[in-house]
mmCIF file of C-alpha atoms and ligand atoms in Angstrom:
data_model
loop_
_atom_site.group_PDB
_atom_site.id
_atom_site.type_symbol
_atom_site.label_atom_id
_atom_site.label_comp_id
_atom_site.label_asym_id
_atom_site.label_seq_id
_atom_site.Cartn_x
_atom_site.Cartn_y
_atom_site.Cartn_z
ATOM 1 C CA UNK I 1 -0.018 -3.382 21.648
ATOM 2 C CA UNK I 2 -1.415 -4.114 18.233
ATOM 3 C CA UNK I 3 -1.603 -0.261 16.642
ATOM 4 C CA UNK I 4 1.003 0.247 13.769
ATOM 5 C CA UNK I 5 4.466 1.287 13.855
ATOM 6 C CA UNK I 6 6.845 2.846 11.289
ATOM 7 C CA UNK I 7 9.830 1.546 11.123
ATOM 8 C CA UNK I 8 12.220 3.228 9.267
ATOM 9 C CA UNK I 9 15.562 1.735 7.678
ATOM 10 C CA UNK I 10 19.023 3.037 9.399
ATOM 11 C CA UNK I 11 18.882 5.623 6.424
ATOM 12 C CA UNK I 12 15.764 6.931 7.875
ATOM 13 C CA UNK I 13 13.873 4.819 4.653
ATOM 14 C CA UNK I 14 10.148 3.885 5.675
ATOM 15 C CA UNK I 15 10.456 0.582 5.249
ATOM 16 C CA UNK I 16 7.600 -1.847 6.790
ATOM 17 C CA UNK I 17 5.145 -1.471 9.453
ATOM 18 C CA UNK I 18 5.483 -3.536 12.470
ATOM 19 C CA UNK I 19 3.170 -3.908 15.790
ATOM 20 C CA UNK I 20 3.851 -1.898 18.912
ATOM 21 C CA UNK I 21 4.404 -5.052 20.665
ATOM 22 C CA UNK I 22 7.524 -6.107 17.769
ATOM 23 C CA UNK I 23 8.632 -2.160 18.578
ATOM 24 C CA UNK I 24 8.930 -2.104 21.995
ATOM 25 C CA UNK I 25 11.352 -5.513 21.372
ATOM 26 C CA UNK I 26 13.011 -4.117 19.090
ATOM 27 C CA UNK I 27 14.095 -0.904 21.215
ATOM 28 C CA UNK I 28 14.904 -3.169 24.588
ATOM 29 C CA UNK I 29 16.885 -5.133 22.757
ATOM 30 C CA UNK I 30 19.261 -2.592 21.379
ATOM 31 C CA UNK I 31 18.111 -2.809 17.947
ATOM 32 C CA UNK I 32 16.034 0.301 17.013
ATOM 33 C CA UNK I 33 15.558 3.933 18.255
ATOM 34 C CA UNK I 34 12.617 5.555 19.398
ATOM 35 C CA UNK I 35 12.014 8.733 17.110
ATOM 36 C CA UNK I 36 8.532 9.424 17.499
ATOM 37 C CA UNK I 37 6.542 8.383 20.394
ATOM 38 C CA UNK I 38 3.352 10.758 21.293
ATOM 39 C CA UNK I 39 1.323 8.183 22.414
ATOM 40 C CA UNK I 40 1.547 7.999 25.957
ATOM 41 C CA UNK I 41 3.644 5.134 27.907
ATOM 42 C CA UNK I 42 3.475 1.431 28.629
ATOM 43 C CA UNK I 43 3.405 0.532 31.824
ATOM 44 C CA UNK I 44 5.777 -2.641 32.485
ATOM 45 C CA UNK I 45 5.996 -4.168 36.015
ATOM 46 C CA UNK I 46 9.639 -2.245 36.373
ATOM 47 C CA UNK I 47 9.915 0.171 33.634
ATOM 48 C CA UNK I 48 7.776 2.659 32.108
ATOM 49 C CA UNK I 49 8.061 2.523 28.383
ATOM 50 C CA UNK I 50 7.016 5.705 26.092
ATOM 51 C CA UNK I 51 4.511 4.069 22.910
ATOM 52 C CA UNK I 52 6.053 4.244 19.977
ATOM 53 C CA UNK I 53 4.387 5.527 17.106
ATOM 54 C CA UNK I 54 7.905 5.648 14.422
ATOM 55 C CA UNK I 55 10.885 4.028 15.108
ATOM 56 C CA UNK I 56 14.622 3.523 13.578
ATOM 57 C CA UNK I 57 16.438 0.551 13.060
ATOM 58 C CA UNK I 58 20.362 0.813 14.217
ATOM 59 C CA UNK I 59 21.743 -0.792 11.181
ATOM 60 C CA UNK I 60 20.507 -0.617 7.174
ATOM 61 C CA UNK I 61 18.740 -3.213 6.233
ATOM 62 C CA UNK I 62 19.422 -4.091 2.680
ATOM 63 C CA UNK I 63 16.445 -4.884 0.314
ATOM 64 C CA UNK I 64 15.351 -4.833 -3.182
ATOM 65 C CA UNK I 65 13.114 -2.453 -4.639
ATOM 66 C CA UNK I 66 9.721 -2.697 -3.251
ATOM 67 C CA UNK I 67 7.298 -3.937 -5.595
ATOM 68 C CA UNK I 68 3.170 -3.322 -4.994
ATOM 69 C CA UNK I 69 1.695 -6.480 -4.522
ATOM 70 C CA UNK I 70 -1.362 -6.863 -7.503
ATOM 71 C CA UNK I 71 -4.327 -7.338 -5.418
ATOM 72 C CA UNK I 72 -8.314 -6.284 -6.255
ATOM 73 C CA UNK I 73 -7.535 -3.881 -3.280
ATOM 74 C CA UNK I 74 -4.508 -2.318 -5.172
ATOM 75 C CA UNK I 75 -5.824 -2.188 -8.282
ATOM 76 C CA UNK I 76 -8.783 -0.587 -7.230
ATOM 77 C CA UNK I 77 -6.908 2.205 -5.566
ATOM 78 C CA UNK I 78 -4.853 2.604 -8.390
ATOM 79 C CA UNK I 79 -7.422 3.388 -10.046
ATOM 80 C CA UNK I 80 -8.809 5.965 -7.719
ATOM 81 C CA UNK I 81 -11.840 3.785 -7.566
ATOM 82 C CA UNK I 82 -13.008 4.927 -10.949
ATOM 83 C CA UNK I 83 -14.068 2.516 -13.700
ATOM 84 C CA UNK I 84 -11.297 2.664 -16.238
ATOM 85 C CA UNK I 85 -14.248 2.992 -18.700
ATOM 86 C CA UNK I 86 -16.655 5.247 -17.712
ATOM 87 C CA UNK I 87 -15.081 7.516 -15.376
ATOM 88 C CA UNK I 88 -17.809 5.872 -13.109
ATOM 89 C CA UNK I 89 -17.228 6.132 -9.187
ATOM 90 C CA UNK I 90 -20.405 4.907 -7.486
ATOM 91 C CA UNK I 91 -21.981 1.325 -7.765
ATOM 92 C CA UNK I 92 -19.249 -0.874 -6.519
ATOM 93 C CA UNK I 93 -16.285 -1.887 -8.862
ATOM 94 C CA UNK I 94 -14.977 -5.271 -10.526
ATOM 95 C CA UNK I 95 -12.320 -6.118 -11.574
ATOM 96 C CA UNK I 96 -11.753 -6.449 -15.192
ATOM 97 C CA UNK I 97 -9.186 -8.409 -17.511
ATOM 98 C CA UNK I 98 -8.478 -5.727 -20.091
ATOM 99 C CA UNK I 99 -7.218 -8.672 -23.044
ATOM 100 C CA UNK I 100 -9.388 -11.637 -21.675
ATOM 101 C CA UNK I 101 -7.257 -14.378 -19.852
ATOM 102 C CA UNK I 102 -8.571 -17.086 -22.285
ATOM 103 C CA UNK I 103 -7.459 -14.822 -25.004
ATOM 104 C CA UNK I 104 -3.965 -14.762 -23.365
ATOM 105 C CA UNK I 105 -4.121 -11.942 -21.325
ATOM 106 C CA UNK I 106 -2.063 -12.234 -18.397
ATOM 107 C CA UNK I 107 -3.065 -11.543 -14.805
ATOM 108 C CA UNK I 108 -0.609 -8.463 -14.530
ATOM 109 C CA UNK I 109 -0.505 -4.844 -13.457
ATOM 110 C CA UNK I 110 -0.918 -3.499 -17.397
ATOM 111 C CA UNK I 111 -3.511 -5.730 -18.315
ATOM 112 C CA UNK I 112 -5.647 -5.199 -15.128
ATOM 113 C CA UNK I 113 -8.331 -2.277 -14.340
ATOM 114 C CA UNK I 114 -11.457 -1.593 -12.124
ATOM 115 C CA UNK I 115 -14.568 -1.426 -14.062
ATOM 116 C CA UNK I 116 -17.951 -0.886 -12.641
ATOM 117 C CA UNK I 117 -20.550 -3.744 -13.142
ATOM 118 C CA UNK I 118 -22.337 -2.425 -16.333
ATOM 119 C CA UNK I 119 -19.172 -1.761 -18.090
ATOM 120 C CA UNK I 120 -17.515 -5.368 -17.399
ATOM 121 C CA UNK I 121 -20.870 -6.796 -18.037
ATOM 122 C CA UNK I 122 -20.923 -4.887 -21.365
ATOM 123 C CA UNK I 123 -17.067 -5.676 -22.374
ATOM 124 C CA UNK I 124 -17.848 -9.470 -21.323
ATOM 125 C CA UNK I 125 -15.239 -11.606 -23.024
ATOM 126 C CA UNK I 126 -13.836 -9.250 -25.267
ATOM 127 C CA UNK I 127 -11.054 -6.849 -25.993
ATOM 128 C CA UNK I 128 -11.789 -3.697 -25.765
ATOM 129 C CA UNK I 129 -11.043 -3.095 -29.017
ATOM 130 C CA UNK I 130 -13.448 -5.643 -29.910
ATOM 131 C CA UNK I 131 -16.151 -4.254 -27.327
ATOM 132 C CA UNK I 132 -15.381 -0.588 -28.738
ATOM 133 C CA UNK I 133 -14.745 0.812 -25.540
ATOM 134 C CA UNK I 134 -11.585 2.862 -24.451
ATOM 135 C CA UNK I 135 -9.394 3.001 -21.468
ATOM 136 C CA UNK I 136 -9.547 6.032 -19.711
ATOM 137 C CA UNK I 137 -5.629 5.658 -19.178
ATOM 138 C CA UNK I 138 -2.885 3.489 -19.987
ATOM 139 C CA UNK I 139 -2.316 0.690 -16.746
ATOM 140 C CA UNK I 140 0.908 0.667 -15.118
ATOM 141 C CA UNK I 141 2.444 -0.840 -12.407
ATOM 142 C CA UNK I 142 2.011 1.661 -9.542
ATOM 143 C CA UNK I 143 5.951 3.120 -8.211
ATOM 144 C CA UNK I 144 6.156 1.327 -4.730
ATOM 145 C CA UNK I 145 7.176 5.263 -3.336
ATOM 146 C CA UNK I 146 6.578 5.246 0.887
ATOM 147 C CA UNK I 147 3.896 7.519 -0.116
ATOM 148 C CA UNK I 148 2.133 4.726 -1.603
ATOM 149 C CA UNK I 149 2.783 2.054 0.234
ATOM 150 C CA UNK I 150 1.646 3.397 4.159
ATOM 151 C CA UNK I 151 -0.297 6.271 2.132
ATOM 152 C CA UNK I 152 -3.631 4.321 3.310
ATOM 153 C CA UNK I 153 -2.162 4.282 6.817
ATOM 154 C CA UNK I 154 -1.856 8.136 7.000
ATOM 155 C CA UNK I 155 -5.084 9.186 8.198
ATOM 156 C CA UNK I 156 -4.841 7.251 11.490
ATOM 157 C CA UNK I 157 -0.961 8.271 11.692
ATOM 158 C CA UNK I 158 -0.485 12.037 10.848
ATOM 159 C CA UNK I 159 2.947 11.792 12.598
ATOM 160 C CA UNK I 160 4.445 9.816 10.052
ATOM 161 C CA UNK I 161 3.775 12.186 7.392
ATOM 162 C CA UNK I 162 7.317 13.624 7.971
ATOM 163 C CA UNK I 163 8.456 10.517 7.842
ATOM 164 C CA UNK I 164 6.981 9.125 4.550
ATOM 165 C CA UNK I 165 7.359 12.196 2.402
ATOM 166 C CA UNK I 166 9.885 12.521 -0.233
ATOM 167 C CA UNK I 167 10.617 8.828 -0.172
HETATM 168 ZN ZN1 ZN S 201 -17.958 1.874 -16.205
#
């Protein structure tokens, strides 16, 4: 009753993930629409309940743009898990302060990167303009697109696909 859900906004917007437990409450009670199930049923002591896999919510839900969270995780898949230095992939990544925070770099998505251990360790407290090293590209703040958001959820869901695309 734990495995991931889709829900999608009343404008068929992927909006959030919920647990098939929070689905299955959220169809008896009138409030969302199966549209994908594919997962076999659930067996309730009267009912038998097909698992949903995506469902709809009956009325928009208004929200403001999504924004991506800045976490190591996030950062590091922004990054493709590639040191922003050396084009490096292998050998575990860090996660680097491009202006140094006691320099008054701020903890944000431009001024945060992955770098692997021997470039950080090289860079150490300094800019990289002062370590002479270059950014392989520019960081941004990653666009919060459905893609990106349940993107890592994909592989275990190919169903959604259909449902994530284009948003
Ligand atoms: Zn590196």
């Amino acid at each position: 009753m734990h495995e991931p859900v889709l829900v999608l906004n009343a404008n068929f917007e992927p909006i959030n993930i919920c647990t098939t437990r929070r689905a299955v409450v959220l169809i008896l009670g009138g409030k969302a629409a199966l549209v994908a199930n594919g997962r076999g049923y659930i067996h309730t002591v009267r009912v038998l309940i097909p698992r949903p896999s995506v469902i709809r919510l009956q009325l928009q839900v208004h929200r403001p743009r999504p924004h991506i969270k800045l976490t190591r995780r996030e950062v590091f898949r922004r990054d493709n898990y590639t040191c922003q230095y050396c084009g490096r992939r292998e050998g575990g990544l860090t996660f680097d302060h491009v202006l140094p925070r006691y320099q008054g770099g701020l903890h944000t998505w431009i001024n945060v990167v992955a770098a692997c251990p021997p470039c950080n360790h090289h860079k150490g407290g300094r800019s990289p303009e002062e370590a002479h090293m270059a950014l392989l590209r520019i960081p941004r703040e990653p666009p919060a697109s459905a893609a990106y958001i349940f993107g890592r959820h994909l592989a275990e869901n190919q169903e959604w696909n259909d449902f994530i695309r284009g948003w």
